[in-house]
XYZ file of C-alpha atoms in Angstrom:
758
model
C -37.853 76.394 -42.070
C -36.702 75.488 -38.907
C -37.580 71.982 -37.692
C -39.537 71.520 -34.990
C -37.800 69.096 -32.054
C -40.528 67.206 -30.784
C -39.305 67.825 -27.499
C -40.543 71.429 -27.497
C -44.390 69.505 -27.457
C -43.555 67.823 -24.170
C -41.640 70.804 -22.523
C -45.122 72.718 -23.817
C -46.901 69.826 -22.058
C -45.140 70.252 -18.995
C -45.914 73.700 -18.662
C -49.870 73.315 -19.364
C -49.902 70.537 -16.318
C -47.565 72.646 -14.100
C -50.223 75.555 -14.530
C -53.184 73.101 -13.802
C -51.169 72.262 -10.468
C -50.609 75.431 -9.548
C -54.050 76.512 -9.664
C -55.117 73.097 -8.039
C -56.315 70.875 -10.628
C -56.042 67.568 -9.080
C -54.413 64.600 -12.209
C -57.241 62.165 -12.468
C -56.670 58.273 -11.338
C -56.335 56.055 -14.051
C -58.673 52.972 -13.803
C -57.462 49.304 -15.170
C -58.321 49.515 -18.698
C -57.037 53.211 -19.068
C -54.008 52.451 -16.941
C -52.627 49.690 -19.302
C -53.563 51.578 -22.132
C -51.553 54.320 -20.917
C -48.364 52.115 -20.128
C -48.514 50.903 -23.545
C -48.791 54.648 -24.804
C -45.628 54.887 -22.373
C -43.532 52.117 -23.973
C -44.567 53.716 -27.805
C -43.694 56.941 -26.673
C -40.125 55.456 -25.103
C -39.822 53.706 -28.352
C -40.807 56.782 -30.463
C -38.080 59.214 -28.532
C -35.421 56.607 -29.236
C -35.987 56.721 -32.837
C -36.388 60.337 -32.989
C -33.111 60.772 -31.030
C -31.398 58.341 -33.171
C -32.594 60.404 -36.271
C -31.930 64.058 -34.532
C -27.835 62.895 -34.273
C -28.329 61.762 -38.299
C -29.699 65.440 -39.442
C -27.660 67.258 -37.172
C -24.820 68.096 -39.589
C -27.408 69.642 -42.018
C -29.870 71.515 -39.129
C -26.855 72.441 -36.413
C -27.188 76.032 -36.398
C -30.543 75.804 -36.390
C -31.551 73.180 -33.593
C -28.776 75.120 -31.333
C -30.787 78.454 -31.932
C -34.211 76.587 -31.460
C -32.605 74.263 -28.317
C -31.351 77.491 -26.527
C -35.273 79.588 -27.007
C -36.232 76.128 -25.617
C -34.104 76.749 -22.429
C -35.366 80.332 -22.447
C -39.085 79.452 -22.527
C -39.110 76.595 -19.528
C -36.392 78.240 -17.609
C -39.074 78.881 -14.812
C -40.792 75.022 -15.060
C -36.949 74.029 -13.847
C -36.696 76.692 -11.454
C -39.918 76.215 -9.602
C -39.546 72.045 -9.751
C -38.544 72.442 -5.827
C -41.768 74.955 -5.019
C -44.107 73.501 -7.381
C -46.464 69.967 -7.277
C -45.425 68.642 -10.837
C -48.019 65.638 -10.929
C -46.081 62.491 -13.118
C -47.764 63.270 -16.470
C -46.103 66.966 -15.702
C -42.583 65.642 -15.826
C -39.777 67.409 -17.558
C -38.958 65.491 -20.944
C -35.341 65.732 -19.970
C -32.812 65.704 -17.073
C -29.992 67.579 -16.562
C -27.961 64.608 -17.393
C -29.935 63.932 -20.604
C -31.169 61.039 -19.127
C -34.909 60.881 -21.172
C -37.480 60.690 -18.585
C -41.032 58.611 -19.199
C -43.644 59.379 -18.235
C -46.145 57.237 -16.359
C -49.463 56.789 -15.298
C -50.377 56.688 -11.021
C -51.015 52.846 -10.338
C -54.960 52.208 -9.419
C -56.239 50.556 -6.167
C -53.837 52.622 -3.430
C -54.247 55.967 -2.582
C -51.970 58.301 -3.148
C -50.274 62.090 -2.004
C -52.621 65.082 -3.804
C -49.685 67.503 -3.011
C -46.382 67.579 -1.509
C -47.794 69.483 1.125
C -50.415 67.218 1.916
C -47.998 64.078 2.165
C -46.007 66.401 4.491
C -48.846 67.021 6.796
C -49.935 63.090 6.761
C -45.786 62.865 7.912
C -45.780 65.836 10.245
C -48.522 64.667 12.024
C -46.775 61.621 13.713
C -43.374 63.514 13.774
C -44.515 66.713 15.381
C -44.039 65.318 18.861
C -40.184 64.546 17.801
C -37.251 66.380 18.820
C -36.369 69.917 16.448
C -33.715 68.381 14.613
C -31.172 71.151 14.203
C -26.995 71.255 12.679
C -25.893 70.160 15.711
C -27.491 66.330 15.467
C -25.123 65.558 12.302
C -25.891 68.410 9.853
C -22.522 69.677 8.376
C -22.647 73.251 8.635
C -21.276 75.083 5.296
C -22.837 78.913 5.489
C -24.611 80.879 7.571
C -26.964 83.619 6.557
C -29.174 86.441 8.229
C -32.838 85.592 9.015
C -34.098 88.054 6.290
C -31.917 86.696 3.398
C -33.629 84.386 0.614
C -36.865 83.027 1.440
C -36.650 80.070 -1.474
C -35.592 77.044 -0.095
C -33.152 75.332 -2.742
C -31.674 72.060 -3.552
C -28.908 71.028 -4.820
C -26.146 68.066 -5.088
C -22.680 68.930 -3.311
C -19.670 69.313 -4.961
C -18.860 65.738 -3.672
C -21.951 63.963 -5.169
C -20.555 65.985 -8.581
C -17.238 64.499 -8.407
C -18.273 61.302 -8.032
C -20.298 61.395 -11.424
C -17.288 63.469 -12.924
C -14.505 60.307 -11.860
C -17.411 57.550 -12.658
C -17.413 59.342 -16.114
C -13.624 59.300 -16.540
C -13.335 55.788 -15.496
C -15.996 54.332 -17.803
C -16.518 56.571 -21.294
C -20.280 57.416 -21.989
C -19.796 56.576 -25.600
C -19.958 52.781 -25.081
C -22.436 51.015 -26.914
C -24.726 49.118 -24.840
C -26.590 46.483 -27.349
C -25.648 43.359 -26.348
C -24.811 40.163 -28.841
C -25.311 37.245 -26.488
C -24.563 33.806 -28.061
C -25.941 31.169 -26.341
C -23.451 28.868 -27.997
C -20.978 29.864 -25.575
C -23.153 28.819 -22.808
C -22.515 25.578 -20.746
C -25.861 24.073 -20.110
C -24.859 21.924 -17.231
C -24.293 24.700 -14.731
C -25.947 25.684 -11.539
C -27.760 28.386 -10.926
C -28.440 31.156 -8.155
C -30.846 28.899 -5.783
C -34.442 31.075 -5.681
C -37.646 31.213 -4.121
C -39.870 31.875 -7.612
C -39.322 29.993 -11.033
C -38.670 32.455 -13.917
C -37.658 35.157 -11.144
C -34.249 35.207 -11.040
C -32.490 36.773 -7.369
C -29.190 38.108 -7.303
C -26.421 37.417 -5.497
C -22.643 37.383 -4.988
C -21.147 34.727 -7.526
C -22.462 33.884 -10.914
C -21.540 31.453 -13.985
C -22.754 31.462 -17.462
C -21.052 27.356 -17.920
C -17.843 29.425 -19.207
C -16.709 32.104 -17.060
C -17.499 32.459 -13.060
C -18.125 35.929 -11.473
C -17.246 36.791 -8.270
C -17.634 39.917 -5.885
C -16.032 40.506 -3.601
C -17.238 42.452 0.215
C -15.457 45.642 -1.172
C -17.064 45.429 -4.778
C -14.188 43.979 -7.159
C -15.329 41.641 -9.250
C -13.274 39.088 -10.996
C -14.037 37.205 -14.273
C -12.094 34.228 -14.359
C -12.211 31.635 -17.292
C -13.303 28.423 -15.783
C -11.724 25.510 -17.679
C -8.107 27.839 -17.613
C -8.789 28.929 -14.336
C -7.121 32.114 -15.230
C -8.441 35.911 -13.943
C -9.530 37.242 -17.826
C -10.274 40.145 -15.985
C -11.226 42.525 -12.939
C -14.019 45.641 -12.646
C -12.265 47.558 -9.354
C -15.027 48.344 -7.003
C -15.467 52.252 -5.569
C -14.061 51.698 -1.971
C -16.381 54.435 -0.876
C -19.394 52.003 -1.436
C -20.846 49.154 0.088
C -21.659 46.584 -2.341
C -24.068 43.849 -1.895
C -25.148 41.700 -5.129
C -25.098 41.131 -8.480
C -27.086 39.771 -11.950
C -25.972 37.902 -14.621
C -28.131 38.565 -17.894
C -26.175 37.133 -21.113
C -23.277 39.703 -21.960
C -24.745 42.108 -19.482
C -23.963 42.326 -15.373
C -25.844 44.550 -13.284
C -24.168 45.348 -9.773
C -25.968 46.927 -6.819
C -24.132 49.000 -4.814
C -25.239 51.247 -1.370
C -23.664 54.638 -0.580
C -24.027 57.535 1.616
C -23.640 61.379 -0.175
C -24.401 64.311 0.658
C -26.548 67.061 -1.035
C -26.697 70.666 -0.113
C -29.756 72.296 1.246
C -30.372 75.544 2.154
C -32.965 76.834 4.937
C -34.240 77.797 8.192
C -32.879 76.243 11.217
C -33.513 76.806 14.993
C -30.223 77.414 16.895
C -30.971 76.559 21.048
C -28.973 79.779 22.658
C -25.903 77.012 23.934
C -25.790 76.852 20.280
C -25.579 80.605 19.435
C -22.069 80.585 21.267
C -22.741 83.719 23.244
C -22.491 82.666 26.886
C -23.597 86.073 28.340
C -26.942 86.497 26.129
C -27.692 82.944 27.096
C -27.097 83.382 31.020
C -29.119 86.763 30.695
C -32.135 84.967 28.576
C -32.172 82.247 31.241
C -32.036 84.983 34.009
C -34.701 86.549 32.496
C -37.220 83.587 31.756
C -36.673 82.579 35.376
C -38.273 85.669 36.286
C -40.630 85.732 33.522
C -41.973 82.531 35.388
C -41.648 83.828 39.119
C -43.428 86.802 38.134
C -46.244 84.606 36.569
C -46.454 80.806 37.448
C -49.449 80.347 35.083
C -47.529 81.822 31.876
C -46.494 79.375 29.323
C -43.120 81.111 29.089
C -40.170 79.041 27.150
C -37.311 78.987 29.122
C -35.416 78.025 26.297
C -34.398 81.114 23.842
C -33.609 80.221 20.289
C -32.872 81.697 16.854
C -33.908 81.239 13.442
C -30.672 81.571 10.905
C -30.537 80.964 7.575
C -28.263 78.078 6.736
C -27.131 75.841 3.725
C -25.745 72.723 5.099
C -25.064 69.029 4.014
C -27.483 66.758 4.332
C -26.737 63.130 4.513
C -28.389 60.531 2.137
C -28.078 56.974 1.382
C -28.819 55.724 -2.210
C -28.715 52.427 -3.797
C -27.044 52.700 -7.494
C -27.970 49.694 -10.403
C -24.222 49.596 -12.354
C -24.807 47.611 -15.396
C -21.806 46.583 -17.558
C -21.219 45.407 -20.979
C -19.498 42.222 -20.644
C -19.617 40.978 -24.459
C -15.304 41.164 -24.692
C -15.057 39.210 -21.330
C -11.421 40.760 -21.118
C -12.466 44.439 -21.298
C -15.721 44.824 -19.929
C -17.364 48.058 -20.334
C -19.941 50.621 -17.852
C -23.171 51.166 -19.923
C -25.360 53.093 -17.378
C -26.256 53.918 -13.476
C -29.334 54.663 -12.282
C -29.579 55.357 -8.322
C -32.452 56.053 -6.375
C -32.952 57.182 -2.716
C -32.877 54.602 0.462
C -31.049 51.627 2.288
C -31.178 48.438 0.087
C -33.948 46.004 0.597
C -33.873 43.220 -2.337
C -34.265 43.647 -6.100
C -35.838 40.946 -8.875
C -35.216 40.594 -12.416
C -38.150 38.808 -14.793
C -38.795 39.655 -18.960
C -35.852 42.027 -19.321
C -36.655 44.224 -16.438
C -34.534 44.493 -12.852
C -36.788 45.742 -9.862
C -35.069 47.793 -7.075
C -36.557 48.094 -3.417
C -35.438 50.324 -0.681
C -36.412 51.725 2.177
C -35.974 55.637 2.632
C -36.466 57.204 6.481
C -38.886 60.444 6.260
C -38.068 63.608 8.108
C -40.314 66.288 8.355
C -38.864 68.242 11.289
C -37.659 70.990 8.742
C -40.866 71.837 7.369
C -42.496 71.601 4.115
C -40.196 73.280 1.991
C -36.991 70.512 3.009
C -38.356 67.869 0.346
C -34.528 67.120 0.540
C -35.521 64.780 3.890
C -38.821 63.779 3.442
C -39.073 62.943 -0.462
C -37.608 60.231 -2.148
C -35.224 60.592 -5.117
C -34.847 58.586 -8.443
C -31.703 59.577 -10.284
C -31.490 62.920 -8.377
C -35.260 63.998 -9.335
C -37.728 63.943 -6.280
C -40.588 60.954 -6.787
C -43.780 62.767 -8.348
C -46.623 62.893 -5.530
C -48.829 61.114 -7.383
C -46.827 58.273 -7.637
C -46.364 58.025 -4.015
C -49.067 55.972 -2.320
C -50.536 55.063 0.990
C -51.301 51.348 2.467
C -54.644 52.207 1.431
C -57.236 52.089 -0.618
C -57.633 54.328 -3.903
C -61.053 56.194 -2.210
C -59.594 56.357 1.261
C -59.831 60.314 2.373
C -58.220 60.192 6.046
C -55.060 58.574 6.661
C -53.089 58.112 9.886
C -49.298 57.702 9.633
C -47.741 55.823 12.387
C -43.811 56.219 11.418
C -42.980 53.811 9.099
C -40.590 54.145 6.342
C -41.595 54.269 2.363
C -40.723 51.622 0.519
C -39.276 52.536 -2.852
C -39.713 50.523 -6.262
C -38.361 51.212 -9.659
C -37.192 49.338 -12.628
C -34.858 48.934 -15.246
C -35.058 47.592 -18.374
C -32.128 46.048 -20.919
C -32.621 47.790 -23.593
C -31.984 51.215 -21.874
C -29.837 50.718 -18.856
C -28.756 54.002 -18.033
C -32.679 55.326 -17.446
C -35.231 53.989 -14.941
C -38.493 52.945 -16.658
C -40.899 52.972 -13.628
C -41.141 54.492 -9.622
C -42.734 54.766 -6.910
C -43.162 54.528 -3.078
C -45.555 53.392 -0.555
C -45.559 54.988 2.473
C -45.744 51.299 4.187
C -42.258 50.206 5.260
C -41.065 47.002 4.778
C -39.672 43.864 6.402
C -40.553 40.249 4.006
C -40.600 40.549 0.252
C -41.787 38.305 -1.778
C -42.127 38.698 -6.025
C -44.487 36.433 -8.204
C -43.926 36.684 -11.990
C -46.684 39.079 -11.707
C -46.790 40.506 -8.148
C -44.617 42.363 -5.551
C -45.744 41.683 -1.859
C -44.116 43.766 0.823
C -45.385 42.344 4.307
C -44.411 44.494 7.621
C -44.968 43.665 11.365
C -47.931 46.125 12.301
C -48.303 47.075 16.620
C -50.549 49.483 17.841
C -50.916 50.567 21.624
C -54.166 48.480 21.839
C -52.701 45.052 20.149
C -51.129 42.508 22.706
C -50.487 40.584 19.566
C -49.112 41.449 16.381
C -50.377 41.471 13.084
C -48.515 41.374 9.095
C -49.493 44.482 7.101
C -49.814 43.534 2.954
C -49.377 45.426 0.294
C -49.527 44.282 -3.408
C -48.029 45.821 -6.511
C -48.847 44.836 -9.901
C -46.045 44.890 -12.237
C -45.776 44.310 -16.306
C -42.724 44.584 -18.399
C -40.760 47.036 -16.005
C -44.108 48.845 -15.244
C -46.272 49.420 -11.910
C -49.965 48.422 -12.527
C -52.235 48.689 -9.768
C -52.118 47.659 -6.200
C -53.960 46.761 -3.002
C -53.882 46.319 0.677
C -54.344 44.054 3.583
C -53.807 42.097 6.883
C -53.821 39.186 8.489
C -52.891 38.137 12.161
C -49.872 37.275 13.127
C -45.953 37.568 11.936
C -44.358 35.927 9.002
C -40.804 33.605 9.130
C -39.831 34.473 6.203
C -40.303 35.022 2.619
C -40.979 31.358 1.589
C -44.378 31.884 4.251
C -46.024 33.428 1.095
C -46.724 32.450 -2.192
C -48.962 33.212 -5.423
C -51.575 30.782 -6.804
C -54.219 31.383 -9.138
C -54.004 35.149 -8.155
C -54.408 34.371 -4.283
C -51.845 34.620 -1.704
C -51.439 31.874 0.360
C -49.801 32.247 3.411
C -48.888 31.033 7.340
C -48.440 33.348 10.543
C -47.565 32.418 13.641
C -48.916 34.671 16.279
C -47.165 35.049 19.809
C -47.931 37.749 22.926
C -49.879 37.991 25.696
C -53.943 37.809 26.755
C -55.726 40.531 27.658
C -54.713 40.607 31.172
C -51.523 39.886 30.735
C -51.367 36.263 32.701
C -50.453 34.120 30.524
C -48.136 34.181 27.067
C -49.765 31.795 24.382
C -48.221 31.114 20.951
C -50.504 30.132 18.248
C -50.216 30.092 14.048
C -52.164 30.176 11.370
C -53.383 29.472 7.396
C -54.783 32.844 5.068
C -55.565 32.806 2.089
C -56.280 36.425 0.092
C -57.416 37.419 -3.274
C -55.758 40.422 -5.747
C -57.711 42.753 -3.051
C -56.109 41.640 -0.308
C -59.408 40.625 1.365
C -59.154 37.065 3.398
C -61.193 34.215 1.405
C -59.954 31.449 3.754
C -57.991 30.480 6.928
C -57.372 28.139 9.200
C -56.156 29.123 12.639
C -55.469 28.325 16.415
C -53.006 25.708 14.906
C -49.965 24.146 16.882
C -50.408 26.375 20.209
C -47.223 26.917 21.711
C -45.291 26.076 19.161
C -43.951 28.617 15.872
C -43.664 27.828 11.891
C -40.088 27.462 11.260
C -40.077 26.983 7.479
C -43.117 26.317 4.575
C -43.277 25.478 0.423
C -46.302 25.250 -1.464
C -46.995 23.373 -4.700
C -49.777 23.450 -6.491
C -52.736 23.101 -4.451
C -50.667 21.666 -1.398
C -48.949 23.678 1.549
C -46.288 22.126 3.338
C -44.787 23.663 6.343
C -43.316 23.022 9.736
C -43.658 24.228 13.132
C -41.529 23.229 16.413
C -41.144 23.393 19.709
C -39.652 20.530 21.087
C -40.328 17.889 18.043
C -40.740 19.165 14.068
C -44.581 18.920 13.174
C -44.994 18.990 9.071
C -47.912 19.719 8.393
C -49.705 19.610 4.956
C -52.479 21.511 3.747
C -55.349 21.219 0.972
C -55.423 24.229 -0.808
C -57.653 23.312 -3.802
C -60.743 25.393 -2.494
C -59.378 28.282 -1.308
C -62.096 29.679 0.757
C -61.816 26.420 2.467
C -58.346 24.967 3.685
C -57.792 21.972 5.351
C -55.082 20.296 7.380
C -54.732 16.772 5.831
C -51.615 15.381 7.226
C -49.331 15.993 10.089
C -45.907 14.254 10.640
C -43.580 14.281 14.006
C -40.274 13.838 14.252
C -37.260 15.625 16.274
C -35.678 18.121 15.425
C -36.690 21.150 12.508
C -36.176 21.831 9.447
C -35.680 25.800 8.257
C -35.962 25.235 4.670
C -37.611 23.159 2.565
C -36.678 22.397 -1.291
C -38.804 20.525 -3.632
C -36.257 17.626 -4.829
C -37.503 15.520 -8.276
C -40.928 14.275 -8.009
C -42.828 13.425 -5.256
C -40.278 14.532 -2.668
C -39.064 17.658 0.130
C -35.548 18.090 1.018
C -35.836 19.539 4.108
C -32.185 21.166 5.874
C -32.403 22.574 9.358
C -31.551 20.713 13.119
C -31.632 17.918 15.292
C -32.556 18.585 18.351
C -32.906 16.189 21.919
C -36.742 15.710 21.673
C -36.469 15.809 25.772
C -34.715 19.002 26.497
C -34.961 20.858 23.228
C -31.345 21.414 22.653
C -29.460 21.298 19.525
C -27.387 18.041 18.831
C -26.372 18.943 15.024
C -27.493 19.808 11.433
C -29.831 17.566 10.108
C -30.765 16.593 6.557
C -34.149 14.849 6.139
C -35.850 13.273 2.837
C -39.785 13.261 2.691
C -41.914 11.476 0.733
C -44.597 13.529 -0.326
C -46.504 11.214 -3.140
C -49.587 11.362 -0.617
C -49.672 14.820 1.089
C -52.079 13.108 3.559
C -49.595 10.660 5.042
C -46.042 12.283 4.365
C -43.803 10.022 5.459
C -39.628 11.025 6.322
C -37.828 7.798 4.053
C -34.032 9.229 5.340
C -32.137 11.403 7.579
C -28.275 12.187 8.226
C -27.453 14.109 10.826
C -23.978 16.370 11.381
C -23.075 16.374 14.515
C -21.135 19.149 16.141
C -22.097 21.930 13.568
C -22.736 25.418 15.278
C -23.600 27.782 12.352
C -25.164 27.084 8.700
C -25.718 30.521 6.962
C -27.423 29.074 4.340
C -30.438 28.773 6.528
C -31.242 32.550 6.688
C -29.619 32.719 3.112
C -31.299 30.730 0.990
C -29.269 32.036 -2.188
C -26.438 30.142 -0.453
C -27.530 26.965 -0.914
C -26.158 24.988 -4.081
C -29.495 22.639 -5.106
C -29.985 21.104 -8.107
C -32.541 18.106 -8.335
C -31.273 17.299 -11.941
C -28.301 16.995 -11.193
C -29.033 15.270 -7.582
C -26.433 17.880 -5.524
C -27.221 19.783 -3.440
C -24.696 21.175 -1.027
C -23.591 24.369 1.956
C -21.378 25.611 3.735
C -21.176 25.004 8.057
C -19.108 25.653 10.740
C -18.337 23.326 14.001
C -16.519 24.198 17.377
C -13.707 21.429 18.158
C -11.891 21.085 20.953
C -7.986 22.567 20.565
C -6.928 19.749 22.926
C -5.038 22.461 25.075
C -7.506 20.460 27.715
C -9.362 23.767 28.884
C -13.174 23.142 28.246
C -13.823 26.917 27.160
C -10.573 27.179 24.245
C -12.498 25.644 20.856
C -11.763 26.313 17.899
C -14.095 26.761 14.773
C -13.926 24.506 11.605
C -15.307 25.512 7.974
C -16.930 22.501 5.710
C -18.709 22.770 2.690
C -20.737 19.593 2.555
C -22.069 18.397 -0.570
C -24.888 15.183 -0.665
C -27.061 13.545 -3.231
C -29.712 11.090 -2.644
C -31.207 7.682 -4.020
C -33.782 5.732 -3.257
C -31.554 3.063 -2.530
C -29.286 4.408 -0.396
C -30.980 7.520 0.766
C -28.308 10.040 1.469
C -24.864 10.145 -0.137
C -22.019 11.985 0.988
C -19.792 13.328 -1.932
C -17.634 15.526 0.345
C -17.186 17.569 3.356
C -14.531 19.753 2.222
C -12.121 21.170 4.692
C -11.646 25.610 3.798
C -8.894 25.772 5.196
C -7.586 23.032 3.260
C -8.597 24.381 0.170
C -5.355 26.530 -0.317
C -7.270 29.587 -0.729
C -6.682 30.386 3.208
C -3.610 30.774 5.186
C -5.039 31.242 8.877
C -8.755 30.601 10.308
C -11.766 32.308 8.063
C -13.302 35.141 9.369
C -17.046 35.689 9.579
C -16.806 37.545 6.223
C -14.845 35.114 4.414
C -17.404 32.323 5.817
C -20.870 33.970 4.647
C -19.636 34.947 1.317
C -18.506 31.283 0.352
C -20.434 29.788 -2.606
C -20.235 26.662 -4.097
C -21.289 26.331 -8.062
C -20.368 23.612 -10.355
C -19.976 23.132 -14.524
C -20.375 19.690 -16.066
C -17.951 17.752 -13.465
C -16.308 20.179 -11.901
C -16.905 21.862 -8.223
C -15.960 24.894 -7.489
C -15.232 26.686 -4.381
C -15.699 30.458 -4.665
C -14.357 32.534 -1.660
C -12.922 36.174 -0.733
C -9.459 34.629 -1.327
C -10.141 33.072 -4.545
C -11.198 29.474 -6.370
C -10.026 26.179 -5.812
C -11.922 23.180 -8.508
C -12.290 19.870 -7.763
C -13.090 16.692 -9.942
C -16.429 15.628 -9.300
C -15.791 12.598 -11.006
C -12.407 11.463 -8.826
C -13.757 11.811 -5.295
C -13.984 16.153 -5.347
C -10.291 15.855 -5.582
C -8.285 19.100 -5.677
C -7.409 20.259 -9.047
C -6.576 24.040 -8.905
C -6.593 26.841 -6.863
C -6.470 30.504 -8.303
C -5.986 33.044 -5.858
C -6.474 37.072 -5.942
C -4.149 39.200 -5.695
C -4.384 41.703 -2.605
């Protein structure tokens, strides 16, 4: 008897659900307990399928002919399902078990708490209602025309990958063999524990960057995507991974013997459909003139008629649609001399952010929908995960689950997916929310996406917030809410005991536009994103510059000409209260808890009368008594004009345990020519420590041009991609051009330099 492949049953289930969708049967929404149960079942299913796949490979020698015959029959039986996936709504429970490239598909239930689309058509109507007033998109607006068909040609819409996309995949496959073992054998004994790590906002939630170290090796990625692995002791280049010159490389993660690289690229996919060509596009000038003449005549003879004077022709066309995608490339680096790619996953959109937690990487992109080509052109308004459209019941609206009427206001999609360490070539879960995305904060169990929102009737902004729960690579449930004002950055948000605490600045005109005001507020929201406590009208005519939360206390800095550091008691989330206010000159743009009862502030010193910047300032605050915070020391670096670390906290080296912090900065100096306007910018890397007796102690101000890495002045890119790390008692300056090492026990003496080959 022939062996029945497990995939038959899954494909049969897909056919059943497909039939249900075709007859308008809506999928049942799972409530919280049931959702968790189904997620567990999905995990078991994935594990069982992996085991089954291994068993099938073992038995293939005995059953090869039977399996080939069975799979041929399966292909014949399910061919209609594959061909109609672009025409028929298929919920996530009806997704096929395997894709064209052989990747296994994990079926996951919709999350609870948020309203989801009932079908692609209903989603299209929601999006198109807002976009209908926009100009029609046509081939002249950027599409690359390939072939024109007569208007009575085939009526079905087809979405397919272009030859370019296929070529890219083929070249990648040729460069990295597909039979590489993805199992990692990370040995923690080889890793030095005395080394720096990427500066992150949330403990136990890792963030990507362009430089990483495990205490033995240094991993450096440049703007072209080339990744160098360097032995930290010998300062020798061990291996190099060359980047794709057609992609923009963002950042990477180091996880034991695994390296995950995030890149963004623009590709084209071929779309066939009806497009409207105006008469100027038709190429027939005489016909155009006649049409225009006829149109004018019609207007003259019947002025009350609404005759359109623009003649259009509808034609069938095949043209390339530009699509921006973001990919996660995973490499096995257990053999540091021979990195091997073990998987690639991708999703549509431009890169927003990412996080790692519990053996899973979570990727976030922004996708802009376009509905001007009609409901069948899904390629233009439905984001894809690994070349497959996200299931309609995994596309959510920023509204409660019971919402029946939602008005779209033009925001982009927030697209999210997860990839596990065990299966780097497969998306574990995916979803999208039509909510937009500006500011991200990710706790150990929730993803918060915030976006400023204005309406025509508003004179002041609000911040819309979407919360998405996650666990073990799966998205579980969600909620939405809003508060008055706008966030400064991600540090303006913090989760504690299931509640979200945040501070905002509200600025705008009054109702008659006679006065512009600015004020600040502190809000506490529960898991349903309902406000349960707040303090408003704080620090009039100032704005929030930085914030940090610890336990039951929140600290935030506002600024106009002086720097009030507020402390707030949040022990009762329904009754938050301000308990302290310290006024000093300047302001801190970044706050970092530095050992017990200490808070480090990095920002700018200013003139208290004029507000003009006088230099870069580091302040140390004693927060032993939150109601009586004291600035116990400060240091000001004069003439500093730029410090990228203040807008990119991952560029800050911060290690209270090592008693070391550092950052790159630039300052302008007169060139000595006598011309007041002729100045030159010099870049340094500052390293400092702090002691109770001496306060701030400068370790070194390293002149970058004397590092041996640059012949000329640094470019802006070279400055912004500079990172400082340490391993034991050696400090490393990692740049676009190479690495310099310094002996921290000998006054940061330059000991070695490794230059990259061009």
